[in-house]
């Protein structure tokens, strides 16, 4: 709604097909990287389980995967279970009892690895951009809060922040429902999807922060 997108087919129960139809409907109205990233963030992260939970994104009721050659411990576990099955052998009780713990630990460690990778890439990008302090970039608003605007640079694929106190002089009101900041005197508005020219004013790789101000 904040982006002016209207979805007609979405509602409980949530199914893969309904999600895909709604996603296609959204992209037909706003085919931006921000919409695609937002859709990805709303979906639950994959996790390993001893129960047949299926795969929401692929709409499979029964699903598992493994890679070859082996890259991860979960792949090795699947290989072992397949080996027992192909040989028509019963899986040892001790192995069965360990599977739930293995699935849980593997899910947690994979999630930590994913966050660590993202953090590493962000630090490298921030270090790279330190030589561009004061330069102007094209950006798009990806999120709005009472604190200010989160901006994604179009050319570098990294986000930074504009504090509400760095916006042009005005009295700014935050509308949580429509994710909009509106100026009372100027009647200017900032909302997700708006494109802005921004200047890099501060970068702190240790705190993983980058601050912008708006260029008229």
PDB file of C-alpha atoms in Angstrom:
ATOM      1  CA  UNK A   1       0.000   0.000   0.000  1.00  0.00           C
ATOM      2  CA  UNK A   2       2.834   2.388   0.842  1.00  0.00           C
ATOM      3  CA  UNK A   3       4.182   1.930  -2.694  1.00  0.00           C
ATOM      4  CA  UNK A   4       0.766   2.223  -4.328  1.00  0.00           C
ATOM      5  CA  UNK A   5       0.703  -1.508  -5.081  1.00  0.00           C
ATOM      6  CA  UNK A   6      -2.653  -3.269  -4.974  1.00  0.00           C
ATOM      7  CA  UNK A   7      -2.824  -7.025  -4.338  1.00  0.00           C
ATOM      8  CA  UNK A   8      -6.132  -8.781  -5.029  1.00  0.00           C
ATOM      9  CA  UNK A   9      -5.532 -12.491  -4.397  1.00  0.00           C
ATOM     10  CA  UNK A  10      -3.588 -12.636  -1.146  1.00  0.00           C
ATOM     11  CA  UNK A  11      -4.913 -13.915   2.175  1.00  0.00           C
ATOM     12  CA  UNK A  12      -5.049 -16.965   4.418  1.00  0.00           C
ATOM     13  CA  UNK A  13      -4.387 -19.779   3.970  1.00  0.00           C
ATOM     14  CA  UNK A  14      -0.985 -18.825   2.559  1.00  0.00           C
ATOM     15  CA  UNK A  15       0.106 -21.172  -0.216  1.00  0.00           C
ATOM     16  CA  UNK A  16       3.054 -21.183  -2.602  1.00  0.00           C
ATOM     17  CA  UNK A  17       0.772 -20.601  -5.595  1.00  0.00           C
ATOM     18  CA  UNK A  18      -1.008 -17.679  -3.933  1.00  0.00           C
ATOM     19  CA  UNK A  19       2.331 -16.158  -2.913  1.00  0.00           C
ATOM     20  CA  UNK A  20       3.647 -16.463  -6.486  1.00  0.00           C
ATOM     21  CA  UNK A  21       0.494 -14.918  -8.019  1.00  0.00           C
ATOM     22  CA  UNK A  22       0.664 -11.995  -5.591  1.00  0.00           C
ATOM     23  CA  UNK A  23       4.389 -11.559  -6.213  1.00  0.00           C
ATOM     24  CA  UNK A  24       3.801 -11.455  -9.992  1.00  0.00           C
ATOM     25  CA  UNK A  25       1.005  -8.938  -9.446  1.00  0.00           C
ATOM     26  CA  UNK A  26       3.314  -6.720  -7.366  1.00  0.00           C
ATOM     27  CA  UNK A  27       6.138  -6.894  -9.931  1.00  0.00           C
ATOM     28  CA  UNK A  28       3.747  -5.945 -12.747  1.00  0.00           C
ATOM     29  CA  UNK A  29       3.164  -2.665 -10.864  1.00  0.00           C
ATOM     30  CA  UNK A  30       6.681  -2.077  -9.519  1.00  0.00           C
ATOM     31  CA  UNK A  31       9.466  -4.223 -10.954  1.00  0.00           C
ATOM     32  CA  UNK A  32      12.214  -2.982  -8.636  1.00  0.00           C
ATOM     33  CA  UNK A  33      15.035  -4.733  -6.816  1.00  0.00           C
ATOM     34  CA  UNK A  34      13.568  -3.426  -3.560  1.00  0.00           C
ATOM     35  CA  UNK A  35      10.325  -5.385  -4.118  1.00  0.00           C
ATOM     36  CA  UNK A  36      12.271  -8.571  -4.898  1.00  0.00           C
ATOM     37  CA  UNK A  37      14.514  -8.216  -1.829  1.00  0.00           C
ATOM     38  CA  UNK A  38      11.523  -7.478   0.402  1.00  0.00           C
ATOM     39  CA  UNK A  39       9.748 -10.608  -0.830  1.00  0.00           C
ATOM     40  CA  UNK A  40      12.833 -12.713  -0.080  1.00  0.00           C
ATOM     41  CA  UNK A  41      13.095 -11.282   3.435  1.00  0.00           C
ATOM     42  CA  UNK A  42       9.474 -12.185   4.233  1.00  0.00           C
ATOM     43  CA  UNK A  43      10.070 -15.867   3.524  1.00  0.00           C
ATOM     44  CA  UNK A  44      11.220 -18.143   6.322  1.00  0.00           C
ATOM     45  CA  UNK A  45      14.853 -19.152   6.205  1.00  0.00           C
ATOM     46  CA  UNK A  46      15.449 -22.763   5.180  1.00  0.00           C
ATOM     47  CA  UNK A  47      16.117 -25.170   8.009  1.00  0.00           C
ATOM     48  CA  UNK A  48      16.994 -28.838   8.352  1.00  0.00           C
ATOM     49  CA  UNK A  49      14.471 -31.131   9.998  1.00  0.00           C
ATOM     50  CA  UNK A  50      13.751 -34.827  10.533  1.00  0.00           C
ATOM     51  CA  UNK A  51      10.119 -34.105   9.573  1.00  0.00           C
ATOM     52  CA  UNK A  52       9.020 -33.902   5.912  1.00  0.00           C
ATOM     53  CA  UNK A  53       8.277 -30.172   5.906  1.00  0.00           C
ATOM     54  CA  UNK A  54       8.494 -29.810   2.136  1.00  0.00           C
ATOM     55  CA  UNK A  55       9.723 -26.703   0.320  1.00  0.00           C
ATOM     56  CA  UNK A  56       7.462 -23.628   0.275  1.00  0.00           C
ATOM     57  CA  UNK A  57       9.268 -21.794  -2.516  1.00  0.00           C
ATOM     58  CA  UNK A  58       9.262 -24.824  -4.840  1.00  0.00           C
ATOM     59  CA  UNK A  59       5.791 -25.972  -3.694  1.00  0.00           C
ATOM     60  CA  UNK A  60       7.065 -29.506  -2.950  1.00  0.00           C
ATOM     61  CA  UNK A  61       5.378 -31.518  -0.181  1.00  0.00           C
ATOM     62  CA  UNK A  62       8.416 -33.815   0.092  1.00  0.00           C
ATOM     63  CA  UNK A  63      11.848 -32.363  -0.395  1.00  0.00           C
ATOM     64  CA  UNK A  64      15.474 -32.813   0.512  1.00  0.00           C
ATOM     65  CA  UNK A  65      18.682 -31.866  -1.206  1.00  0.00           C
ATOM     66  CA  UNK A  66      22.344 -32.726  -1.200  1.00  0.00           C
ATOM     67  CA  UNK A  67      25.296 -31.604  -3.217  1.00  0.00           C
ATOM     68  CA  UNK A  68      27.992 -33.706  -4.781  1.00  0.00           C
ATOM     69  CA  UNK A  69      30.870 -33.577  -4.157  1.00  0.00           C
ATOM     70  CA  UNK A  70      30.087 -33.180  -0.455  1.00  0.00           C
ATOM     71  CA  UNK A  71      30.372 -29.590   0.792  1.00  0.00           C
ATOM     72  CA  UNK A  72      28.464 -29.554   4.063  1.00  0.00           C
ATOM     73  CA  UNK A  73      27.800 -31.867   6.947  1.00  0.00           C
ATOM     74  CA  UNK A  74      24.042 -32.098   6.123  1.00  0.00           C
ATOM     75  CA  UNK A  75      25.007 -33.390   2.681  1.00  0.00           C
ATOM     76  CA  UNK A  76      27.102 -36.099   4.294  1.00  0.00           C
ATOM     77  CA  UNK A  77      24.161 -37.134   6.509  1.00  0.00           C
ATOM     78  CA  UNK A  78      21.840 -37.411   3.495  1.00  0.00           C
ATOM     79  CA  UNK A  79      24.455 -39.480   1.669  1.00  0.00           C
ATOM     80  CA  UNK A  80      24.685 -41.872   4.631  1.00  0.00           C
ATOM     81  CA  UNK A  81      20.901 -42.269   4.859  1.00  0.00           C
ATOM     82  CA  UNK A  82      20.643 -42.905   1.137  1.00  0.00           C
ATOM     83  CA  UNK A  83      23.378 -45.506   1.407  1.00  0.00           C
ATOM     84  CA  UNK A  84      21.400 -47.407   4.089  1.00  0.00           C
ATOM     85  CA  UNK A  85      18.262 -47.179   1.965  1.00  0.00           C
ATOM     86  CA  UNK A  86      19.894 -48.350  -1.259  1.00  0.00           C
ATOM     87  CA  UNK A  87      21.464 -51.293   0.584  1.00  0.00           C
ATOM     88  CA  UNK A  88      18.074 -52.172   2.183  1.00  0.00           C
ATOM     89  CA  UNK A  89      19.664 -51.848   5.622  1.00  0.00           C
ATOM     90  CA  UNK A  90      18.023 -50.467   8.757  1.00  0.00           C
ATOM     91  CA  UNK A  91      19.400 -47.208  10.044  1.00  0.00           C
ATOM     92  CA  UNK A  92      21.079 -47.814  13.442  1.00  0.00           C
ATOM     93  CA  UNK A  93      19.027 -46.538  16.396  1.00  0.00           C
ATOM     94  CA  UNK A  94      21.953 -44.451  17.621  1.00  0.00           C
ATOM     95  CA  UNK A  95      22.048 -42.648  14.257  1.00  0.00           C
ATOM     96  CA  UNK A  96      18.290 -42.014  14.288  1.00  0.00           C
ATOM     97  CA  UNK A  97      18.444 -40.504  17.762  1.00  0.00           C
ATOM     98  CA  UNK A  98      21.172 -38.080  16.645  1.00  0.00           C
ATOM     99  CA  UNK A  99      19.385 -36.786  13.546  1.00  0.00           C
ATOM    100  CA  UNK A 100      17.207 -34.195  15.275  1.00  0.00           C
ATOM    101  CA  UNK A 101      20.189 -32.682  17.060  1.00  0.00           C
ATOM    102  CA  UNK A 102      22.245 -32.713  13.855  1.00  0.00           C
ATOM    103  CA  UNK A 103      19.435 -30.955  11.958  1.00  0.00           C
ATOM    104  CA  UNK A 104      19.109 -28.251  14.614  1.00  0.00           C
ATOM    105  CA  UNK A 105      22.860 -27.588  14.908  1.00  0.00           C
ATOM    106  CA  UNK A 106      23.271 -27.560  11.119  1.00  0.00           C
ATOM    107  CA  UNK A 107      20.444 -24.996  10.738  1.00  0.00           C
ATOM    108  CA  UNK A 108      21.975 -22.715  13.371  1.00  0.00           C
ATOM    109  CA  UNK A 109      25.525 -22.897  12.018  1.00  0.00           C
ATOM    110  CA  UNK A 110      24.396 -22.332   8.419  1.00  0.00           C
ATOM    111  CA  UNK A 111      22.436 -19.241   9.500  1.00  0.00           C
ATOM    112  CA  UNK A 112      25.477 -17.897  11.376  1.00  0.00           C
ATOM    113  CA  UNK A 113      27.649 -18.491   8.315  1.00  0.00           C
ATOM    114  CA  UNK A 114      25.169 -16.608   6.106  1.00  0.00           C
ATOM    115  CA  UNK A 115      25.114 -13.599   8.461  1.00  0.00           C
ATOM    116  CA  UNK A 116      28.918 -13.656   8.693  1.00  0.00           C
ATOM    117  CA  UNK A 117      29.213 -13.634   4.897  1.00  0.00           C
ATOM    118  CA  UNK A 118      26.831 -10.665   4.612  1.00  0.00           C
ATOM    119  CA  UNK A 119      28.731  -8.814   7.319  1.00  0.00           C
ATOM    120  CA  UNK A 120      32.056  -9.456   5.579  1.00  0.00           C
ATOM    121  CA  UNK A 121      30.744  -8.156   2.239  1.00  0.00           C
ATOM    122  CA  UNK A 122      29.307  -5.033   3.907  1.00  0.00           C
ATOM    123  CA  UNK A 123      32.595  -4.243   5.671  1.00  0.00           C
ATOM    124  CA  UNK A 124      34.519  -4.618   2.398  1.00  0.00           C
ATOM    125  CA  UNK A 125      32.074  -2.328   0.558  1.00  0.00           C
ATOM    126  CA  UNK A 126      32.251   0.292   3.309  1.00  0.00           C
ATOM    127  CA  UNK A 127      36.057   0.247   3.238  1.00  0.00           C
ATOM    128  CA  UNK A 128      35.957   0.631  -0.534  1.00  0.00           C
ATOM    129  CA  UNK A 129      33.556   3.592  -0.312  1.00  0.00           C
ATOM    130  CA  UNK A 130      35.664   5.505   2.237  1.00  0.00           C
ATOM    131  CA  UNK A 131      37.544   6.999  -0.696  1.00  0.00           C
ATOM    132  CA  UNK A 132      34.218   8.374  -1.999  1.00  0.00           C
ATOM    133  CA  UNK A 133      33.298  10.560   0.984  1.00  0.00           C
ATOM    134  CA  UNK A 134      31.481  13.671  -0.232  1.00  0.00           C
ATOM    135  CA  UNK A 135      30.542  12.124  -3.571  1.00  0.00           C
ATOM    136  CA  UNK A 136      26.966  11.958  -4.844  1.00  0.00           C
ATOM    137  CA  UNK A 137      25.169   8.689  -5.665  1.00  0.00           C
ATOM    138  CA  UNK A 138      21.757   7.636  -6.914  1.00  0.00           C
ATOM    139  CA  UNK A 139      19.754   5.893  -4.207  1.00  0.00           C
ATOM    140  CA  UNK A 140      16.329   4.480  -3.464  1.00  0.00           C
ATOM    141  CA  UNK A 141      14.460   4.516  -0.147  1.00  0.00           C
ATOM    142  CA  UNK A 142      14.068   0.946   1.111  1.00  0.00           C
ATOM    143  CA  UNK A 143      12.643   1.640   4.565  1.00  0.00           C
ATOM    144  CA  UNK A 144      11.183   4.521   6.546  1.00  0.00           C
ATOM    145  CA  UNK A 145      10.976   4.823  10.325  1.00  0.00           C
ATOM    146  CA  UNK A 146      10.490   7.587  12.867  1.00  0.00           C
ATOM    147  CA  UNK A 147      14.311   7.818  13.009  1.00  0.00           C
ATOM    148  CA  UNK A 148      14.783   8.524   9.299  1.00  0.00           C
ATOM    149  CA  UNK A 149      15.303   6.895   5.898  1.00  0.00           C
ATOM    150  CA  UNK A 150      17.199   3.772   4.912  1.00  0.00           C
ATOM    151  CA  UNK A 151      18.738   4.221   1.460  1.00  0.00           C
ATOM    152  CA  UNK A 152      20.133   1.642  -0.951  1.00  0.00           C
ATOM    153  CA  UNK A 153      22.739   2.887  -3.421  1.00  0.00           C
ATOM    154  CA  UNK A 154      21.815   1.921  -6.962  1.00  0.00           C
ATOM    155  CA  UNK A 155      25.370   1.281  -8.175  1.00  0.00           C
ATOM    156  CA  UNK A 156      26.973  -0.415  -5.163  1.00  0.00           C
ATOM    157  CA  UNK A 157      24.199  -2.560  -3.617  1.00  0.00           C
ATOM    158  CA  UNK A 158      24.704  -1.348  -0.061  1.00  0.00           C
ATOM    159  CA  UNK A 159      22.461   0.496   2.362  1.00  0.00           C
ATOM    160  CA  UNK A 160      23.023   3.574   4.483  1.00  0.00           C
ATOM    161  CA  UNK A 161      20.940   5.931   6.584  1.00  0.00           C
ATOM    162  CA  UNK A 162      19.622   9.501   6.582  1.00  0.00           C
ATOM    163  CA  UNK A 163      18.625  10.700  10.034  1.00  0.00           C
ATOM    164  CA  UNK A 164      15.353  12.602  10.294  1.00  0.00           C
ATOM    165  CA  UNK A 165      17.455  15.455  11.737  1.00  0.00           C
ATOM    166  CA  UNK A 166      19.430  15.601   8.465  1.00  0.00           C
ATOM    167  CA  UNK A 167      16.316  16.163   6.338  1.00  0.00           C
ATOM    168  CA  UNK A 168      15.589  19.672   5.026  1.00  0.00           C
ATOM    169  CA  UNK A 169      14.371  22.029   7.752  1.00  0.00           C
ATOM    170  CA  UNK A 170      10.701  21.304   8.468  1.00  0.00           C
ATOM    171  CA  UNK A 171       8.456  19.627  11.024  1.00  0.00           C
ATOM    172  CA  UNK A 172       8.399  15.983   9.973  1.00  0.00           C
ATOM    173  CA  UNK A 173       5.637  13.533  10.890  1.00  0.00           C
ATOM    174  CA  UNK A 174       5.990   9.737  10.585  1.00  0.00           C
ATOM    175  CA  UNK A 175       3.032   7.672   9.327  1.00  0.00           C
ATOM    176  CA  UNK A 176       3.680   4.082  10.426  1.00  0.00           C
ATOM    177  CA  UNK A 177       0.841   2.530   8.396  1.00  0.00           C
ATOM    178  CA  UNK A 178       2.034   3.950   5.071  1.00  0.00           C
ATOM    179  CA  UNK A 179       5.741   4.079   5.999  1.00  0.00           C
ATOM    180  CA  UNK A 180       5.849   7.763   5.091  1.00  0.00           C
ATOM    181  CA  UNK A 181       7.567  10.835   6.507  1.00  0.00           C
ATOM    182  CA  UNK A 182       5.700  14.046   5.630  1.00  0.00           C
ATOM    183  CA  UNK A 183       6.740  17.663   6.126  1.00  0.00           C
ATOM    184  CA  UNK A 184       4.007  19.819   7.666  1.00  0.00           C
ATOM    185  CA  UNK A 185       5.167  23.099   6.104  1.00  0.00           C
ATOM    186  CA  UNK A 186       6.618  21.899   2.804  1.00  0.00           C
ATOM    187  CA  UNK A 187       4.180  18.972   2.378  1.00  0.00           C
ATOM    188  CA  UNK A 188       7.146  17.003   1.008  1.00  0.00           C
ATOM    189  CA  UNK A 189       6.959  13.244   1.528  1.00  0.00           C
ATOM    190  CA  UNK A 190       9.481  10.428   1.663  1.00  0.00           C
ATOM    191  CA  UNK A 191       8.344   6.822   1.238  1.00  0.00           C
ATOM    192  CA  UNK A 192       9.803   3.448   0.178  1.00  0.00           C
ATOM    193  CA  UNK A 193      10.561   3.342  -3.527  1.00  0.00           C
ATOM    194  CA  UNK A 194      11.353   7.053  -3.874  1.00  0.00           C
ATOM    195  CA  UNK A 195      14.595   7.794  -5.734  1.00  0.00           C
ATOM    196  CA  UNK A 196      17.013  10.338  -4.279  1.00  0.00           C
ATOM    197  CA  UNK A 197      20.411  11.809  -4.919  1.00  0.00           C
ATOM    198  CA  UNK A 198      22.459  11.389  -1.753  1.00  0.00           C
ATOM    199  CA  UNK A 199      25.916  12.401  -0.572  1.00  0.00           C
ATOM    200  CA  UNK A 200      28.092  10.164   1.618  1.00  0.00           C
ATOM    201  CA  UNK A 201      28.937  12.142   4.764  1.00  0.00           C
ATOM    202  CA  UNK A 202      30.274   9.469   7.128  1.00  0.00           C
ATOM    203  CA  UNK A 203      31.431   5.841   7.028  1.00  0.00           C
ATOM    204  CA  UNK A 204      32.365   3.651   9.986  1.00  0.00           C
ATOM    205  CA  UNK A 205      33.280   0.098   8.885  1.00  0.00           C
ATOM    206  CA  UNK A 206      33.705  -1.047  12.508  1.00  0.00           C
ATOM    207  CA  UNK A 207      30.127  -0.099  13.364  1.00  0.00           C
ATOM    208  CA  UNK A 208      28.948  -1.121   9.839  1.00  0.00           C
ATOM    209  CA  UNK A 209      27.381   2.312   9.383  1.00  0.00           C
ATOM    210  CA  UNK A 210      27.153   4.757   6.506  1.00  0.00           C
ATOM    211  CA  UNK A 211      25.355   8.111   6.720  1.00  0.00           C
ATOM    212  CA  UNK A 212      24.011  10.245   3.865  1.00  0.00           C
ATOM    213  CA  UNK A 213      22.420  13.602   3.370  1.00  0.00           C
ATOM    214  CA  UNK A 214      20.030  14.541   0.574  1.00  0.00           C
ATOM    215  CA  UNK A 215      21.238  16.505  -2.442  1.00  0.00           C
ATOM    216  CA  UNK A 216      18.592  18.724  -4.040  1.00  0.00           C
TER     217      UNK A 216
END
